[in-house]
């Protein structure tokens, strides 16, 4: 379904959408537009993930630009954090290396600004944690800095809609999409509410657990994607465990609008994080698998 309200939406519908969630922001429209353009060409959107500052600041910009040039529709950028509870071993290691090299939130935002300036046509969605953005406040300062850096939206991995209302209002004020997550453990009755509150797209976590490349997707992924897509007014992107073109094809067949690939790309960079060519080649193979098969 489109990331935007239907053309025949009533005034009351639009008033409700403006009062909750962030899907009527400029950032959400940029993200939704990228998903929509992929769909118009018979593909699902590819969302590669890179870690800001890994293995160092300048190389991470090079990696991000290479991922974009190799087939990204949207770029997710992980912001290094000392307690990344949703991340598996690969992303934890990359985050720790970036932190050890002196990357701060301010430094990450400067890198995002460089990437956005280099490739302004690609929506950028940073991912981090509530303590980084809110820090005991309402997140206004962080939202302003994200918007100024060129981000279209933000994923706050440990922020739920139950607690996210104040930050949604802040994000709306800065024209940012706030992307929420649903998981296999999210009760079916709750999925529609989370989707209604998500801006730009809804992040569907494919498994119970942390990030990390897997050899195979869970057998239940297809059913999960179909059920979530059926109740979501925004595009559904599927992540966690996705590492191979075959995974991308399976997710496309299930009816998702996009796919997020993270740990496999960091792994492809090699032990020192500098094999940009190998990472870019993997992005190209994943992008080639995004075509939606007829029928």
Coordinates of C-alpha atoms in Angstrom, one line a residue:
X1 CA 0.0 0.0 0.0
X2 CA 1.1 3.6 -0.6
X3 CA 3.0 5.4 2.1
X4 CA 0.6 8.3 1.7
X5 CA -3.0 8.6 2.6
X6 CA -5.4 7.6 -0.2
X7 CA -6.4 10.4 -2.5
X8 CA -10.0 10.2 -1.4
X9 CA -9.2 10.3 2.3
X10 CA -11.6 12.5 4.3
X11 CA -10.7 15.6 6.2
X12 CA -11.2 13.7 9.4
X13 CA -8.8 11.0 8.1
X14 CA -6.1 13.6 7.4
X15 CA -6.7 15.3 10.7
X16 CA -6.2 12.0 12.5
X17 CA -3.0 11.2 10.5
X18 CA -1.6 14.6 11.4
X19 CA -2.3 14.1 15.1
X20 CA -0.5 10.8 15.4
X21 CA 2.5 9.2 13.8
X22 CA 4.8 10.9 11.3
X23 CA 3.6 9.6 7.9
X24 CA 2.5 13.0 6.7
X25 CA 6.0 14.5 7.0
X26 CA 8.3 15.5 4.2
X27 CA 10.7 12.8 5.3
X28 CA 8.1 10.1 5.2
X29 CA 7.1 11.2 1.7
X30 CA 10.7 10.9 0.6
X31 CA 11.0 7.4 2.0
X32 CA 7.6 6.3 0.7
X33 CA 8.5 7.7 -2.7
X34 CA 11.6 5.6 -2.8
X35 CA 9.6 2.5 -2.0
X36 CA 6.9 3.5 -4.5
X37 CA 9.4 4.0 -7.3
X38 CA 10.9 0.6 -6.7
X39 CA 7.4 -0.9 -6.9
X40 CA 6.6 0.9 -10.1
X41 CA 9.6 -0.8 -11.8
X42 CA 8.6 -4.2 -10.5
X43 CA 11.0 -4.4 -7.6
X44 CA 11.0 -4.3 -3.8
X45 CA 13.1 -1.5 -2.3
X46 CA 16.6 -2.4 -1.1
X47 CA 17.8 -0.8 2.2
X48 CA 21.4 -1.5 2.9
X49 CA 22.8 -0.7 6.4
X50 CA 26.2 0.8 7.1
X51 CA 27.7 1.8 10.5
X52 CA 28.7 5.4 10.9
X53 CA 32.4 5.7 11.6
X54 CA 33.3 2.0 10.8
X55 CA 36.1 1.2 10.3
X56 CA 36.8 5.0 10.5
X57 CA 35.1 8.2 9.5
X58 CA 36.3 8.7 6.0
X59 CA 36.0 5.0 5.0
X60 CA 32.5 4.8 6.3
X61 CA 31.5 7.6 4.0
X62 CA 33.1 5.8 1.1
X63 CA 31.3 2.6 2.1
X64 CA 27.9 4.4 2.3
X65 CA 28.3 6.0 -1.1
X66 CA 29.4 2.6 -2.6
X67 CA 26.3 1.0 -1.2
X68 CA 24.1 3.7 -2.7
X69 CA 25.7 3.4 -6.1
X70 CA 25.4 -0.4 -6.1
X71 CA 21.6 -0.4 -5.8
X72 CA 20.3 1.2 -2.6
X73 CA 16.8 2.7 -2.7
X74 CA 17.1 3.9 0.9
X75 CA 20.1 3.9 3.2
X76 CA 20.0 2.9 6.8
X77 CA 22.9 4.2 8.9
X78 CA 23.6 2.7 12.3
X79 CA 24.7 5.1 15.0
X80 CA 27.4 3.5 17.2
X81 CA 26.2 3.0 20.7
X82 CA 27.7 1.4 23.8
X83 CA 24.7 -0.8 24.6
X84 CA 23.1 -1.9 21.2
X85 CA 20.6 -4.3 22.6
X86 CA 19.1 -5.2 19.2
X87 CA 22.4 -5.9 17.5
X88 CA 24.2 -9.2 17.1
X89 CA 27.9 -9.8 17.2
X90 CA 28.8 -8.3 13.8
X91 CA 27.2 -5.0 14.4
X92 CA 28.3 -4.8 18.0
X93 CA 31.9 -5.3 17.0
X94 CA 31.6 -2.6 14.3
X95 CA 29.9 -0.2 16.7
X96 CA 32.7 -0.7 19.3
X97 CA 35.4 -0.1 16.7
X98 CA 33.7 3.1 15.7
X99 CA 33.3 4.3 19.3
X100 CA 37.0 3.4 19.9
X101 CA 38.0 5.5 17.0
X102 CA 36.2 8.5 18.6
X103 CA 32.9 8.5 16.8
X104 CA 30.2 10.4 18.8
X105 CA 26.6 11.2 18.0
X106 CA 27.8 14.6 16.7
X107 CA 30.5 12.8 14.6
X108 CA 27.9 10.4 13.2
X109 CA 25.6 13.3 12.2
X110 CA 28.5 15.0 10.4
X111 CA 29.1 11.8 8.4
X112 CA 25.4 11.7 7.6
X113 CA 25.6 15.2 6.3
X114 CA 28.5 14.3 4.0
X115 CA 26.7 11.2 2.7
X116 CA 23.4 13.2 2.1
X117 CA 25.4 15.9 0.3
X118 CA 27.2 13.3 -1.9
X119 CA 24.0 11.5 -2.8
X120 CA 21.0 13.8 -2.2
X121 CA 18.5 11.6 -4.1
X122 CA 18.6 8.7 -1.6
X123 CA 16.6 9.0 1.7
X124 CA 18.8 8.3 4.7
X125 CA 17.3 6.8 7.9
X126 CA 19.7 6.6 10.9
X127 CA 19.1 3.9 13.5
X128 CA 19.9 4.2 17.1
X129 CA 18.5 4.0 20.6
X130 CA 16.3 6.1 22.8
X131 CA 19.1 7.2 25.1
X132 CA 21.0 8.7 22.2
X133 CA 18.1 10.8 20.9
X134 CA 16.1 11.6 24.0
X135 CA 18.8 11.7 26.7
X136 CA 16.2 12.4 29.4
X137 CA 14.4 15.1 27.3
X138 CA 12.0 15.1 24.4
X139 CA 14.5 14.7 21.7
X140 CA 14.1 18.1 20.1
X141 CA 17.8 18.8 19.9
X142 CA 18.5 15.5 18.3
X143 CA 15.6 15.8 15.8
X144 CA 16.8 19.2 14.8
X145 CA 20.3 17.9 14.2
X146 CA 19.1 14.9 12.3
X147 CA 17.0 17.1 10.0
X148 CA 19.8 19.5 9.5
X149 CA 22.1 16.7 8.5
X150 CA 19.8 15.6 5.8
X151 CA 18.1 12.5 7.4
X152 CA 14.6 11.7 6.1
X153 CA 13.6 9.7 9.1
X154 CA 14.9 7.8 12.2
X155 CA 14.6 4.4 13.7
X156 CA 14.7 4.2 17.5
X157 CA 15.1 0.5 18.1
X158 CA 13.9 0.5 21.7
X159 CA 11.1 3.0 21.4
X160 CA 7.6 1.7 21.3
X161 CA 4.4 3.6 20.2
X162 CA 3.3 3.4 23.9
X163 CA 6.2 5.7 24.8
X164 CA 6.8 7.3 21.5
X165 CA 4.1 10.0 21.3
X166 CA 6.2 12.9 22.5
X167 CA 9.0 12.1 20.2
X168 CA 6.5 11.6 17.3
X169 CA 5.4 15.2 17.9
X170 CA 9.0 16.4 17.9
X171 CA 9.7 14.4 14.7
X172 CA 6.7 15.9 13.0
X173 CA 7.9 19.4 13.9
X174 CA 11.1 18.7 12.1
X175 CA 9.5 16.8 9.1
X176 CA 11.1 13.5 10.1
X177 CA 9.6 10.1 9.8
X178 CA 9.7 8.0 12.9
X179 CA 9.9 4.3 11.8
X180 CA 8.5 1.7 14.3
X181 CA 9.2 -2.0 14.4
X182 CA 7.0 -5.1 14.7
X183 CA 8.3 -8.6 15.4
X184 CA 7.0 -12.1 15.3
X185 CA 6.1 -11.7 18.9
X186 CA 4.0 -8.6 18.3
X187 CA 0.3 -9.6 18.9
X188 CA -1.7 -9.5 15.6
X189 CA -4.1 -7.1 17.1
X190 CA -1.3 -4.7 17.9
X191 CA 0.4 -4.8 14.5
X192 CA -2.2 -2.5 12.8
X193 CA -1.8 0.2 15.5
X194 CA 2.0 0.1 15.3
X195 CA 1.8 0.3 11.5
X196 CA -0.6 3.3 11.7
X197 CA 1.9 5.1 13.8
X198 CA 5.0 4.4 11.7
X199 CA 6.3 6.9 9.2
X200 CA 7.7 6.2 5.8
X201 CA 7.7 2.4 6.2
X202 CA 7.2 -0.2 8.9
X203 CA 10.2 -2.3 9.9
X204 CA 9.2 -5.9 10.2
X205 CA 11.7 -7.9 12.2
X206 CA 11.8 -11.4 10.6
X207 CA 12.9 -13.4 13.7
X208 CA 13.0 -13.5 17.5
X209 CA 16.5 -12.4 18.4
X210 CA 19.2 -9.9 17.5
X211 CA 20.6 -8.9 14.1
X212 CA 23.0 -11.2 12.3
X213 CA 23.4 -12.9 8.9
X214 CA 21.6 -16.3 8.9
X215 CA 21.9 -19.2 6.4
X216 CA 18.2 -19.5 6.1
X217 CA 15.1 -17.4 6.9
X218 CA 12.6 -18.7 9.4
X219 CA 9.9 -20.8 7.7
X220 CA 7.3 -18.5 9.2
X221 CA 8.6 -15.3 7.5
X222 CA 6.3 -15.5 4.5
X223 CA 3.2 -15.8 6.7
X224 CA 4.4 -13.0 9.0
X225 CA 5.1 -10.7 6.0
X226 CA 1.7 -11.3 4.5
X227 CA -0.1 -10.8 7.8
X228 CA 1.7 -7.5 8.6
X229 CA 1.4 -6.2 5.0
X230 CA -2.4 -6.8 5.1
X231 CA -2.8 -4.4 8.1
X232 CA -0.2 -1.8 7.3
X233 CA -1.0 1.6 5.6
X234 CA 2.7 2.1 5.0
X235 CA 5.2 0.0 3.0
X236 CA 6.6 -3.0 5.0
X237 CA 10.4 -3.5 5.0
X238 CA 11.8 -6.8 6.3
X239 CA 15.1 -7.1 8.1
X240 CA 17.2 -9.2 10.6
X241 CA 18.9 -12.3 9.2
X242 CA 18.7 -11.4 5.6
X243 CA 22.0 -12.1 3.9
X244 CA 21.5 -13.7 0.5
X245 CA 19.8 -13.0 -2.8
X246 CA 17.6 -16.1 -2.2
X247 CA 16.4 -14.4 1.0
X248 CA 15.6 -11.3 -0.9
X249 CA 13.6 -13.2 -3.5
X250 CA 11.7 -15.0 -0.8
X251 CA 10.7 -11.8 0.9
X252 CA 9.7 -10.3 -2.4
X253 CA 7.5 -13.3 -3.2
X254 CA 5.8 -12.9 0.3
X255 CA 4.7 -9.4 -0.7
X256 CA 7.0 -7.1 1.3
X257 CA 7.7 -3.7 -0.1
X258 CA 11.3 -3.7 0.9
X259 CA 14.2 -5.6 2.4
X260 CA 16.9 -4.4 4.9
X261 CA 20.3 -6.0 4.9
X262 CA 22.8 -5.2 7.6
X263 CA 25.2 -7.7 9.2
X264 CA 26.0 -9.5 5.9
X265 CA 27.2 -6.2 4.4
X266 CA 29.5 -5.5 7.4
X267 CA 30.8 -9.1 7.2
X268 CA 31.5 -8.6 3.5
X269 CA 33.8 -5.7 4.3
X270 CA 36.2 -8.2 5.8
X271 CA 38.0 -8.3 9.2
X272 CA 39.4 -4.8 8.9
X273 CA 36.2 -3.3 7.4
X274 CA 37.9 -2.0 4.2
X275 CA 36.9 -4.3 1.4
X276 CA 34.5 -1.9 -0.2
X277 CA 34.5 -3.7 -3.5
X278 CA 33.3 -7.0 -1.9
X279 CA 30.5 -5.2 0.0
X280 CA 29.4 -3.3 -3.1
X281 CA 29.4 -6.5 -5.1
X282 CA 27.1 -8.1 -2.5
X283 CA 24.8 -5.1 -2.7
X284 CA 24.6 -5.4 -6.5
X285 CA 23.7 -9.1 -6.2
X286 CA 21.0 -8.3 -3.6
X287 CA 19.7 -5.5 -5.8
X288 CA 19.4 -7.9 -8.7
X289 CA 17.2 -10.2 -6.6
X290 CA 14.7 -7.5 -5.8
X291 CA 12.6 -8.1 -8.9
X292 CA 9.0 -9.2 -8.1
X293 CA 8.4 -12.5 -9.9
X294 CA 5.1 -12.6 -11.9
X295 CA 2.3 -14.3 -10.2

